[in-house]
């Protein structure tokens, strides 16, 4: 089985370009369904989740082609509005195609994505928002059948600023008669990137990135062109690796304004961080210090997706750091694997307390989920000796070339089949 073999204990020195953002390109790929023509996406990362989204597009009747990191989608030949259950189970976020298919065809058949490693992943907010836009939805035996004779603009308020529900409502609203206002919308940067792509198609949308997004439906659409934003969580992962190992690394494409709540604890831990237009440089010489409590929150709070890698960075810091995971119910699955390396972490519900230790030892490790797997790699880099990471398919959902990127920063990571 595929593994990552990590030789730990090296300081890092090097530069890496940050890949395109998984959580931006996935809703944008769903949005290509809106236009019965061409969409050109530059800076598209080669990820297994992107491959799954491409398979869904092919299943619907679209054509795609790659040139390097540019993915061209031709959705002119779209002829189906149903997504097979196997593909839905392969990638939870496939539910994002629901709003786009309703906009294109007025109907959609797919399956409840089901829970995942992070806990139950309900879609009640998605379904309620689409219902308010005029969709009739039935869910039987996990199968979702949605019909909208006519989507109607509405003023809707999300109970919580769900990223996926915001995206699904936006995509459906592009084909609704009249104006839609989505209140308590998610403010994540990936929503702003989706808005940029939609505008390139001709969609009249504003407010992306704020908690109130307005869409004027039924605009005439045309060929879309977009460059996918850099992945802020991949950048956070490499910043955590630099903090954990010490040395000096440069991340080209990392954006300070989208990482402020990640940079703050790293600076508090003793990292020197300089930001400029092209990217971010992190230096760490002295031993890391524990930091004030890290509470995950919706954007612009500390991102839940960076919790595991930040924890891995602080395992040998001097003192005690408290983490509070407020977004997902079960996002500490990496803790057991980290303690096998000698980490000292106590978990009580949503709270994890990290007591800094002198050293970590390389071990045989099993990735439990995407960001938990990345955290194991960060910890292995700062451990003494060799580590072997198994179940790395989790990591490959969101990191185009974790081994290659870390080696560009001076690590010694081998991907073996
Ligand atoms: C997106 O997931 C991201 N995935 C996640 O990244 C990220 O962790 C999450 O947003 C939060 O930032 C993609 O963009 C593909 P939510 P999403 O809807 O849209 C509850 C990664 O590692 N909720 O904002 O599913 C839900 O249970 C992944 O890259 C409902 O209760 O997140 C969760 O507790 C992991 N009902 C909270 O809201 C709903 O209808 C946040 O979920 C929808 C969500």
GROMACS .gro file of C-alpha atoms and ligand atoms in nm:
model
  461
    1UNK     CA    1   0.000   0.000   0.000
    2UNK     CA    2   0.111   0.361  -0.062
    3UNK     CA    3   0.312   0.510   0.225
    4UNK     CA    4   0.501   0.825   0.311
    5UNK     CA    5   0.840   0.752   0.473
    6UNK     CA    6   0.963   1.050   0.675
    7UNK     CA    7   1.314   1.097   0.818
    8UNK     CA    8   1.262   1.337   1.106
    9UNK     CA    9   1.486   1.576   1.297
   10UNK     CA   10   1.594   1.804   1.011
   11UNK     CA   11   1.560   2.182   1.015
   12UNK     CA   12   1.384   2.312   0.705
   13UNK     CA   13   1.527   2.551   0.447
   14UNK     CA   14   1.370   2.615   0.111
   15UNK     CA   15   1.090   2.764  -0.095
   16UNK     CA   16   0.765   2.618  -0.229
   17UNK     CA   17   0.481   2.747  -0.444
   18UNK     CA   18   0.136   2.695  -0.285
   19UNK     CA   19  -0.111   2.489  -0.492
   20UNK     CA   20  -0.462   2.599  -0.587
   21UNK     CA   21  -0.727   2.571  -0.317
   22UNK     CA   22  -0.923   2.244  -0.296
   23UNK     CA   23  -1.215   2.410  -0.118
   24UNK     CA   24  -1.237   2.674  -0.386
   25UNK     CA   25  -1.203   2.458  -0.697
   26UNK     CA   26  -1.465   2.200  -0.584
   27UNK     CA   27  -1.762   2.444  -0.571
   28UNK     CA   28  -1.629   2.614  -0.886
   29UNK     CA   29  -1.630   2.280  -1.072
   30UNK     CA   30  -1.994   2.238  -0.969
   31UNK     CA   31  -2.061   2.593  -1.089
   32UNK     CA   32  -1.931   2.510  -1.440
   33UNK     CA   33  -2.260   2.320  -1.481
   34UNK     CA   34  -2.449   2.651  -1.483
   35UNK     CA   35  -2.321   2.751  -1.828
   36UNK     CA   36  -2.386   2.537  -2.137
   37UNK     CA   37  -2.042   2.610  -2.271
   38UNK     CA   38  -1.675   2.646  -2.179
   39UNK     CA   39  -1.515   2.730  -1.842
   40UNK     CA   40  -1.137   2.758  -1.814
   41UNK     CA   41  -0.986   2.713  -1.468
   42UNK     CA   42  -0.617   2.796  -1.421
   43UNK     CA   43  -0.415   2.692  -1.117
   44UNK     CA   44  -0.632   2.384  -1.071
   45UNK     CA   45  -0.463   2.136  -0.833
   46UNK     CA   46  -0.431   1.767  -0.929
   47UNK     CA   47  -0.613   1.610  -0.631
   48UNK     CA   48  -0.820   1.295  -0.591
   49UNK     CA   49  -1.118   1.511  -0.485
   50UNK     CA   50  -1.081   1.712  -0.806
   51UNK     CA   51  -1.067   1.385  -1.002
   52UNK     CA   52  -1.391   1.278  -0.836
   53UNK     CA   53  -1.557   1.608  -0.930
   54UNK     CA   54  -1.435   1.559  -1.288
   55UNK     CA   55  -1.585   1.208  -1.289
   56UNK     CA   56  -1.916   1.359  -1.179
   57UNK     CA   57  -1.900   1.613  -1.461
   58UNK     CA   58  -1.836   1.330  -1.709
   59UNK     CA   59  -2.128   1.135  -1.558
   60UNK     CA   60  -2.352   1.438  -1.623
   61UNK     CA   61  -2.233   1.459  -1.983
   62UNK     CA   62  -1.970   1.731  -1.968
   63UNK     CA   63  -1.628   1.707  -2.132
   64UNK     CA   64  -1.302   1.808  -1.961
   65UNK     CA   65  -0.939   1.844  -2.059
   66UNK     CA   66  -0.620   1.923  -1.870
   67UNK     CA   67  -0.321   2.127  -1.988
   68UNK     CA   68  -0.082   2.130  -1.693
   69UNK     CA   69  -0.277   2.298  -1.413
   70UNK     CA   70  -0.540   2.442  -1.647
   71UNK     CA   71  -0.865   2.247  -1.653
   72UNK     CA   72  -1.117   2.324  -1.929
   73UNK     CA   73  -1.478   2.213  -1.879
   74UNK     CA   74  -1.729   2.202  -2.166
   75UNK     CA   75  -2.075   2.169  -2.014
   76UNK     CA   76  -2.261   2.219  -2.342
   77UNK     CA   77  -2.344   1.850  -2.372
   78UNK     CA   78  -2.484   1.810  -2.024
   79UNK     CA   79  -2.769   1.560  -2.053
   80UNK     CA   80  -2.814   1.403  -1.710
   81UNK     CA   81  -2.899   1.545  -1.367
   82UNK     CA   82  -2.832   1.237  -1.154
   83UNK     CA   83  -2.515   1.152  -0.962
   84UNK     CA   84  -2.452   0.785  -0.872
   85UNK     CA   85  -2.431   0.700  -0.502
   86UNK     CA   86  -2.078   0.561  -0.535
   87UNK     CA   87  -1.948   0.899  -0.651
   88UNK     CA   88  -2.139   1.081  -0.377
   89UNK     CA   89  -1.982   0.855  -0.117
   90UNK     CA   90  -1.638   0.910  -0.266
   91UNK     CA   91  -1.660   1.282  -0.189
   92UNK     CA   92  -1.902   1.437   0.059
   93UNK     CA   93  -1.885   1.779  -0.092
   94UNK     CA   94  -2.046   1.642  -0.412
   95UNK     CA   95  -2.369   1.771  -0.254
   96UNK     CA   96  -2.259   2.108  -0.394
   97UNK     CA   97  -2.376   1.989  -0.738
   98UNK     CA   98  -2.736   1.998  -0.612
   99UNK     CA   99  -2.778   2.375  -0.643
  100UNK     CA  100  -2.600   2.386  -0.977
  101UNK     CA  101  -2.812   2.106  -1.130
  102UNK     CA  102  -3.132   2.270  -1.007
  103UNK     CA  103  -3.022   2.592  -1.174
  104UNK     CA  104  -2.936   2.417  -1.502
  105UNK     CA  105  -3.216   2.159  -1.528
  106UNK     CA  106  -3.472   2.242  -1.257
  107UNK     CA  107  -3.417   1.895  -1.114
  108UNK     CA  108  -3.147   1.678  -0.957
  109UNK     CA  109  -3.111   1.327  -0.819
  110UNK     CA  110  -2.825   1.248  -0.585
  111UNK     CA  111  -2.760   1.088  -0.248
  112UNK     CA  112  -2.709   1.210   0.104
  113UNK     CA  113  -2.331   1.227   0.135
  114UNK     CA  114  -2.343   1.056   0.475
  115UNK     CA  115  -2.109   1.118   0.763
  116UNK     CA  116  -1.733   1.116   0.741
  117UNK     CA  117  -1.434   1.090   0.970
  118UNK     CA  118  -1.516   1.429   1.120
  119UNK     CA  119  -1.858   1.325   1.242
  120UNK     CA  120  -2.212   1.360   1.106
  121UNK     CA  121  -2.221   1.594   0.809
  122UNK     CA  122  -2.587   1.700   0.790
  123UNK     CA  123  -2.719   1.892   0.490
  124UNK     CA  124  -3.040   2.022   0.649
  125UNK     CA  125  -2.936   2.383   0.592
  126UNK     CA  126  -2.865   2.314   0.224
  127UNK     CA  127  -3.209   2.157   0.176
  128UNK     CA  128  -3.392   2.430   0.370
  129UNK     CA  129  -3.225   2.707   0.170
  130UNK     CA  130  -3.307   2.538  -0.162
  131UNK     CA  131  -3.665   2.487  -0.041
  132UNK     CA  132  -3.698   2.860   0.021
  133UNK     CA  133  -3.589   2.918  -0.339
  134UNK     CA  134  -3.881   2.708  -0.463
  135UNK     CA  135  -3.740   2.354  -0.467
  136UNK     CA  136  -3.945   2.047  -0.372
  137UNK     CA  137  -3.715   1.793  -0.215
  138UNK     CA  138  -3.782   1.434  -0.107
  139UNK     CA  139  -3.527   1.224   0.078
  140UNK     CA  140  -3.598   0.851   0.084
  141UNK     CA  141  -3.350   0.585   0.176
  142UNK     CA  142  -3.066   0.831   0.141
  143UNK     CA  143  -3.171   0.928  -0.213
  144UNK     CA  144  -3.242   1.298  -0.270
  145UNK     CA  145  -3.489   1.395  -0.542
  146UNK     CA  146  -3.519   1.768  -0.603
  147UNK     CA  147  -3.750   1.946  -0.841
  148UNK     CA  148  -3.799   2.319  -0.904
  149UNK     CA  149  -4.058   2.414  -1.167
  150UNK     CA  150  -3.942   2.771  -1.121
  151UNK     CA  151  -3.673   2.890  -0.882
  152UNK     CA  152  -3.782   3.210  -0.716
  153UNK     CA  153  -3.552   3.469  -0.556
  154UNK     CA  154  -3.592   3.491  -0.177
  155UNK     CA  155  -3.445   3.652   0.131
  156UNK     CA  156  -3.309   3.362   0.335
  157UNK     CA  157  -3.111   3.343   0.657
  158UNK     CA  158  -2.888   3.046   0.737
  159UNK     CA  159  -2.907   2.917   1.096
  160UNK     CA  160  -2.529   2.885   1.091
  161UNK     CA  161  -2.286   3.025   0.833
  162UNK     CA  162  -2.237   2.689   0.661
  163UNK     CA  163  -1.985   2.705   0.375
  164UNK     CA  164  -2.157   2.436   0.168
  165UNK     CA  165  -2.508   2.563   0.229
  166UNK     CA  166  -2.400   2.915   0.129
  167UNK     CA  167  -2.246   2.779  -0.193
  168UNK     CA  168  -2.548   2.563  -0.280
  169UNK     CA  169  -2.787   2.854  -0.224
  170UNK     CA  170  -2.573   3.085  -0.438
  171UNK     CA  171  -2.558   2.839  -0.728
  172UNK     CA  172  -2.934   2.777  -0.727
  173UNK     CA  173  -3.007   3.151  -0.693
  174UNK     CA  174  -2.825   3.223  -1.021
  175UNK     CA  175  -3.128   3.072  -1.201
  176UNK     CA  176  -3.400   3.209  -0.971
  177UNK     CA  177  -3.643   3.471  -1.095
  178UNK     CA  178  -3.571   3.794  -0.908
  179UNK     CA  179  -3.319   3.877  -0.638
  180UNK     CA  180  -3.192   3.644  -0.367
  181UNK     CA  181  -3.029   3.769  -0.048
  182UNK     CA  182  -2.848   3.511   0.167
  183UNK     CA  183  -2.799   3.632   0.524
  184UNK     CA  184  -2.565   3.480   0.781
  185UNK     CA  185  -2.370   3.354   0.480
  186UNK     CA  186  -2.029   3.193   0.528
  187UNK     CA  187  -1.751   3.449   0.484
  188UNK     CA  188  -1.470   3.207   0.389
  189UNK     CA  189  -1.229   3.327   0.116
  190UNK     CA  190  -1.341   3.035  -0.098
  191UNK     CA  191  -1.684   3.202  -0.126
  192UNK     CA  192  -1.512   3.512  -0.261
  193UNK     CA  193  -1.328   3.296  -0.515
  194UNK     CA  194  -1.655   3.131  -0.620
  195UNK     CA  195  -1.808   3.477  -0.663
  196UNK     CA  196  -1.513   3.578  -0.885
  197UNK     CA  197  -1.567   3.273  -1.106
  198UNK     CA  198  -1.944   3.331  -1.124
  199UNK     CA  199  -1.887   3.693  -1.225
  200UNK     CA  200  -1.657   3.567  -1.504
  201UNK     CA  201  -1.958   3.367  -1.631
  202UNK     CA  202  -2.176   3.681  -1.624
  203UNK     CA  203  -2.362   3.612  -1.297
  204UNK     CA  204  -2.474   3.926  -1.116
  205UNK     CA  205  -2.355   3.859  -0.760
  206UNK     CA  206  -2.215   4.076  -0.481
  207UNK     CA  207  -2.131   4.052  -0.112
  208UNK     CA  208  -1.923   3.735  -0.130
  209UNK     CA  209  -1.698   3.727   0.179
  210UNK     CA  210  -1.949   3.923   0.383
  211UNK     CA  211  -2.237   3.772   0.577
  212UNK     CA  212  -2.489   3.897   0.320
  213UNK     CA  213  -2.466   3.779  -0.042
  214UNK     CA  214  -2.700   3.912  -0.313
  215UNK     CA  215  -2.764   3.738  -0.647
  216UNK     CA  216  -2.979   3.874  -0.931
  217UNK     CA  217  -3.097   3.561  -1.108
  218UNK     CA  218  -3.132   3.464  -1.476
  219UNK     CA  219  -2.838   3.663  -1.613
  220UNK     CA  220  -2.723   3.557  -1.961
  221UNK     CA  221  -2.410   3.346  -1.913
  222UNK     CA  222  -2.099   3.318  -2.128
  223UNK     CA  223  -1.758   3.149  -2.126
  224UNK     CA  224  -1.589   3.171  -1.789
  225UNK     CA  225  -1.219   3.212  -1.708
  226UNK     CA  226  -1.073   3.196  -1.358
  227UNK     CA  227  -0.747   3.140  -1.171
  228UNK     CA  228  -0.809   2.939  -0.853
  229UNK     CA  229  -0.687   3.109  -0.533
  230UNK     CA  230  -0.392   2.958  -0.340
  231UNK     CA  231  -0.483   2.703  -0.073
  232UNK     CA  232  -0.465   2.874   0.266
  233UNK     CA  233  -0.482   2.543   0.455
  234UNK     CA  234  -0.194   2.395   0.257
  235UNK     CA  235  -0.002   2.715   0.340
  236UNK     CA  236  -0.096   2.674   0.709
  237UNK     CA  237   0.031   2.315   0.693
  238UNK     CA  238   0.374   2.420   0.567
  239UNK     CA  239   0.394   2.708   0.815
  240UNK     CA  240   0.327   2.450   1.088
  241UNK     CA  241   0.603   2.229   0.946
  242UNK     CA  242   0.849   2.521   0.952
  243UNK     CA  243   0.752   2.605   1.309
  244UNK     CA  244   0.783   2.241   1.418
  245UNK     CA  245   1.126   2.183   1.258
  246UNK     CA  246   1.291   2.521   1.285
  247UNK     CA  247   1.492   2.685   1.005
  248UNK     CA  248   1.366   2.925   0.737
  249UNK     CA  249   1.101   2.856   0.472
  250UNK     CA  250   0.932   3.066   0.206
  251UNK     CA  251   0.582   3.000   0.079
  252UNK     CA  252   0.519   3.169  -0.255
  253UNK     CA  253   0.149   3.246  -0.304
  254UNK     CA  254   0.058   3.229   0.066
  255UNK     CA  255  -0.164   3.527   0.146
  256UNK     CA  256  -0.119   3.708   0.478
  257UNK     CA  257  -0.471   3.856   0.481
  258UNK     CA  258  -0.628   3.508   0.463
  259UNK     CA  259  -0.404   3.356   0.731
  260UNK     CA  260  -0.408   3.619   1.007
  261UNK     CA  261  -0.554   3.386   1.273
  262UNK     CA  262  -0.294   3.120   1.187
  263UNK     CA  263   0.000   3.362   1.186
  264UNK     CA  264  -0.089   3.506   1.529
  265UNK     CA  265  -0.030   3.186   1.734
  266UNK     CA  266   0.280   3.104   1.531
  267UNK     CA  267   0.427   3.445   1.616
  268UNK     CA  268   0.322   3.400   1.980
  269UNK     CA  269   0.507   3.066   1.978
  270UNK     CA  270   0.825   3.249   1.878
  271UNK     CA  271   0.832   3.224   1.498
  272UNK     CA  272   0.960   3.521   1.297
  273UNK     CA  273   0.716   3.579   1.011
  274UNK     CA  274   0.750   3.828   0.726
  275UNK     CA  275   0.480   3.879   0.465
  276UNK     CA  276   0.501   4.050   0.127
  277UNK     CA  277   0.300   4.062  -0.196
  278UNK     CA  278   0.447   3.734  -0.325
  279UNK     CA  279   0.423   3.524  -0.011
  280UNK     CA  280   0.524   3.452   0.348
  281UNK     CA  281   0.864   3.372   0.504
  282UNK     CA  282   0.879   3.192   0.840
  283UNK     CA  283   1.194   3.161   1.055
  284UNK     CA  284   1.227   2.966   1.380
  285UNK     CA  285   1.545   2.943   1.581
  286UNK     CA  286   1.466   2.926   1.955
  287UNK     CA  287   1.245   2.647   2.103
  288UNK     CA  288   0.873   2.703   2.049
  289UNK     CA  289   0.658   2.836   2.332
  290UNK     CA  290   0.307   2.719   2.416
  291UNK     CA  291   0.040   2.972   2.317
  292UNK     CA  292  -0.296   3.100   2.453
  293UNK     CA  293  -0.599   2.880   2.378
  294UNK     CA  294  -0.674   2.813   2.009
  295UNK     CA  295  -1.047   2.805   1.942
  296UNK     CA  296  -1.163   2.705   1.593
  297UNK     CA  297  -1.435   2.923   1.446
  298UNK     CA  298  -1.596   3.022   1.119
  299UNK     CA  299  -1.393   3.263   0.907
  300UNK     CA  300  -1.221   3.492   0.992
  301UNK     CA  301  -1.166   3.294   1.313
  302UNK     CA  302  -0.903   3.021   1.345
  303UNK     CA  303  -0.980   2.766   1.069
  304UNK     CA  304  -1.090   2.421   1.185
  305UNK     CA  305  -0.893   2.277   0.892
  306UNK     CA  306  -0.568   2.409   1.046
  307UNK     CA  307  -0.634   2.274   1.399
  308UNK     CA  308  -0.460   1.940   1.353
  309UNK     CA  309  -0.145   2.077   1.188
  310UNK     CA  310  -0.114   2.357   1.445
  311UNK     CA  311  -0.143   2.098   1.721
  312UNK     CA  312   0.135   1.896   1.555
  313UNK     CA  313   0.355   2.206   1.544
  314UNK     CA  314   0.317   2.266   1.919
  315UNK     CA  315   0.379   1.913   2.050
  316UNK     CA  316   0.731   2.001   2.170
  317UNK     CA  317   0.658   2.362   2.267
  318UNK     CA  318   0.744   2.475   2.620
  319UNK     CA  319   0.424   2.481   2.824
  320UNK     CA  320   0.064   2.384   2.768
  321UNK     CA  321  -0.172   2.481   2.484
  322UNK     CA  322  -0.550   2.433   2.493
  323UNK     CA  323  -0.741   2.366   2.170
  324UNK     CA  324  -1.119   2.399   2.142
  325UNK     CA  325  -1.274   2.247   1.826
  326UNK     CA  326  -1.604   2.431   1.781
  327UNK     CA  327  -1.694   2.332   1.424
  328UNK     CA  328  -1.683   1.952   1.398
  329UNK     CA  329  -1.774   1.692   1.660
  330UNK     CA  330  -1.498   1.446   1.597
  331UNK     CA  331  -1.190   1.625   1.476
  332UNK     CA  332  -0.929   1.486   1.717
  333UNK     CA  333  -0.879   1.147   1.551
  334UNK     CA  334  -0.513   1.236   1.489
  335UNK     CA  335  -0.448   1.260   1.866
  336UNK     CA  336  -0.411   0.885   1.928
  337UNK     CA  337  -0.156   0.859   1.648
  338UNK     CA  338   0.037   1.161   1.778
  339UNK     CA  339   0.051   1.013   2.129
  340UNK     CA  340   0.210   0.700   1.978
  341UNK     CA  341   0.505   0.926   1.891
  342UNK     CA  342   0.534   1.042   2.252
  343UNK     CA  343   0.306   1.345   2.241
  344UNK     CA  344   0.119   1.427   2.563
  345UNK     CA  345  -0.238   1.527   2.473
  346UNK     CA  346  -0.558   1.492   2.677
  347UNK     CA  347  -0.894   1.515   2.498
  348UNK     CA  348  -1.221   1.597   2.677
  349UNK     CA  349  -1.503   1.640   2.423
  350UNK     CA  350  -1.429   1.948   2.216
  351UNK     CA  351  -1.121   2.038   2.422
  352UNK     CA  352  -0.770   1.900   2.366
  353UNK     CA  353  -0.487   1.997   2.603
  354UNK     CA  354  -0.135   1.967   2.460
  355UNK     CA  355   0.146   1.938   2.720
  356UNK     CA  356   0.478   2.009   2.551
  357UNK     CA  357   0.730   1.722   2.558
  358UNK     CA  358   1.105   1.716   2.509
  359UNK     CA  359   1.105   1.485   2.212
  360UNK     CA  360   0.896   1.281   1.973
  361UNK     CA  361   0.996   0.944   1.828
  362UNK     CA  362   0.926   0.830   1.474
  363UNK     CA  363   0.662   0.557   1.450
  364UNK     CA  364   0.432   0.360   1.220
  365UNK     CA  365   0.135   0.592   1.179
  366UNK     CA  366  -0.212   0.560   1.025
  367UNK     CA  367  -0.376   0.862   0.865
  368UNK     CA  368  -0.735   0.898   0.986
  369UNK     CA  369  -0.853   1.188   0.769
  370UNK     CA  370  -0.721   1.457   0.536
  371UNK     CA  371  -0.591   1.719   0.781
  372UNK     CA  372  -0.517   1.464   1.053
  373UNK     CA  373  -0.290   1.289   0.805
  374UNK     CA  374  -0.111   1.615   0.726
  375UNK     CA  375  -0.064   1.667   1.101
  376UNK     CA  376   0.108   1.328   1.128
  377UNK     CA  377   0.350   1.435   0.856
  378UNK     CA  378   0.426   1.761   1.040
  379UNK     CA  379   0.488   1.572   1.366
  380UNK     CA  380   0.703   1.309   1.191
  381UNK     CA  381   0.924   1.584   1.047
  382UNK     CA  382   1.005   1.705   1.398
  383UNK     CA  383   1.041   1.356   1.551
  384UNK     CA  384   1.368   1.169   1.595
  385UNK     CA  385   1.410   0.879   1.354
  386UNK     CA  386   1.195   0.736   1.081
  387UNK     CA  387   0.816   0.737   1.049
  388UNK     CA  388   0.594   0.553   0.803
  389UNK     CA  389   0.254   0.706   0.726
  390UNK     CA  390  -0.012   0.462   0.601
  391UNK     CA  391  -0.359   0.526   0.449
  392UNK     CA  392  -0.213   0.830   0.270
  393UNK     CA  393  -0.508   0.839   0.028
  394UNK     CA  394  -0.664   1.069   0.288
  395UNK     CA  395  -0.381   1.318   0.239
  396UNK     CA  396  -0.395   1.294  -0.139
  397UNK     CA  397  -0.752   1.424  -0.137
  398UNK     CA  398  -0.619   1.772  -0.057
  399UNK     CA  399  -0.243   1.787  -0.110
  400UNK     CA  400  -0.119   1.767  -0.468
  401UNK     CA  401   0.235   1.660  -0.373
  402UNK     CA  402   0.296   1.674   0.002
  403UNK     CA  403   0.625   1.482  -0.022
  404UNK     CA  404   0.755   1.697  -0.308
  405UNK     CA  405   0.656   2.022  -0.137
  406UNK     CA  406   0.811   1.924   0.196
  407UNK     CA  407   1.130   1.809   0.023
  408UNK     CA  408   1.147   2.146  -0.156
  409UNK     CA  409   1.154   2.291   0.197
  410UNK     CA  410   1.446   2.067   0.293
  411UNK     CA  411   1.265   1.766   0.439
  412UNK     CA  412   1.339   1.400   0.361
  413UNK     CA  413   1.007   1.242   0.267
  414UNK     CA  414   0.966   0.949   0.030
  415UNK     CA  415   0.636   0.834  -0.122
  416UNK     CA  416   0.652   0.462  -0.177
  417UNK     CA  417   0.390   0.248  -0.353
  418LIG     C1  418  -1.635   2.308   0.418
  418LIG     O1  419  -1.710   2.195   0.456
  418LIG     C2  420  -1.495   2.257   0.383
  418LIG     N1  421  -1.505   2.162   0.272
  418LIG     C3  422  -1.434   2.187   0.504
  418LIG     O2  423  -1.301   2.149   0.469
  418LIG     C4  424  -1.427   2.288   0.619
  418LIG     O3  425  -1.376   2.224   0.734
  418LIG     C5  426  -1.567   2.343   0.647
  418LIG     O4  427  -1.622   2.401   0.526
  418LIG     C6  428  -1.566   2.450   0.755
  418LIG     O5  429  -1.482   2.554   0.717
  418LIG     C7  430  -1.517   2.210   0.146
  418LIG     O6  431  -1.525   2.331   0.124
  418LIG     C8  432  -1.520   2.110   0.036
  418LIG     P1  433  -1.996   2.361   0.684
  418LIG     P2  434  -1.872   2.209   0.477
  418LIG     O7  435  -2.120   2.335   0.609
  418LIG     O8  436  -1.927   2.299   0.376
  418LIG     C9  437  -2.276   2.192   1.025
  418LIG    C10  438  -1.115   2.007   0.455
  418LIG     O9  439  -1.044   1.954   0.541
  418LIG     N2  440  -2.381   2.187   0.922
  418LIG    O10  441  -1.947   2.502   0.699
  418LIG    O11  442  -1.928   2.072   0.487
  418LIG    C11  443  -2.170   2.085   1.003
  418LIG    O12  444  -2.210   1.964   1.065
  418LIG    C12  445  -1.266   2.009   0.472
  418LIG    O13  446  -1.072   2.063   0.351
  418LIG    C13  447  -2.513   2.156   0.959
  418LIG    O14  448  -2.543   2.132   1.075
  418LIG    O15  449  -1.875   2.278   0.621
  418LIG    C14  450  -2.048   2.144   1.071
  418LIG    O16  451  -2.055   2.116   1.209
  418LIG    C15  452  -1.310   1.938   0.599
  418LIG     N3  453  -2.607   2.150   0.862
  418LIG    C16  454  -2.065   2.294   1.051
  418LIG    O17  455  -2.202   2.315   1.013
  418LIG    C17  456  -2.579   2.174   0.730
  418LIG    O18  457  -2.672   2.168   0.645
  418LIG    C18  458  -1.978   2.353   0.943
  418LIG    O19  459  -2.009   2.287   0.826
  418LIG    C19  460  -2.446   2.204   0.695
  418LIG    C20  461  -2.349   2.210   0.793
   0.00000   0.00000   0.00000
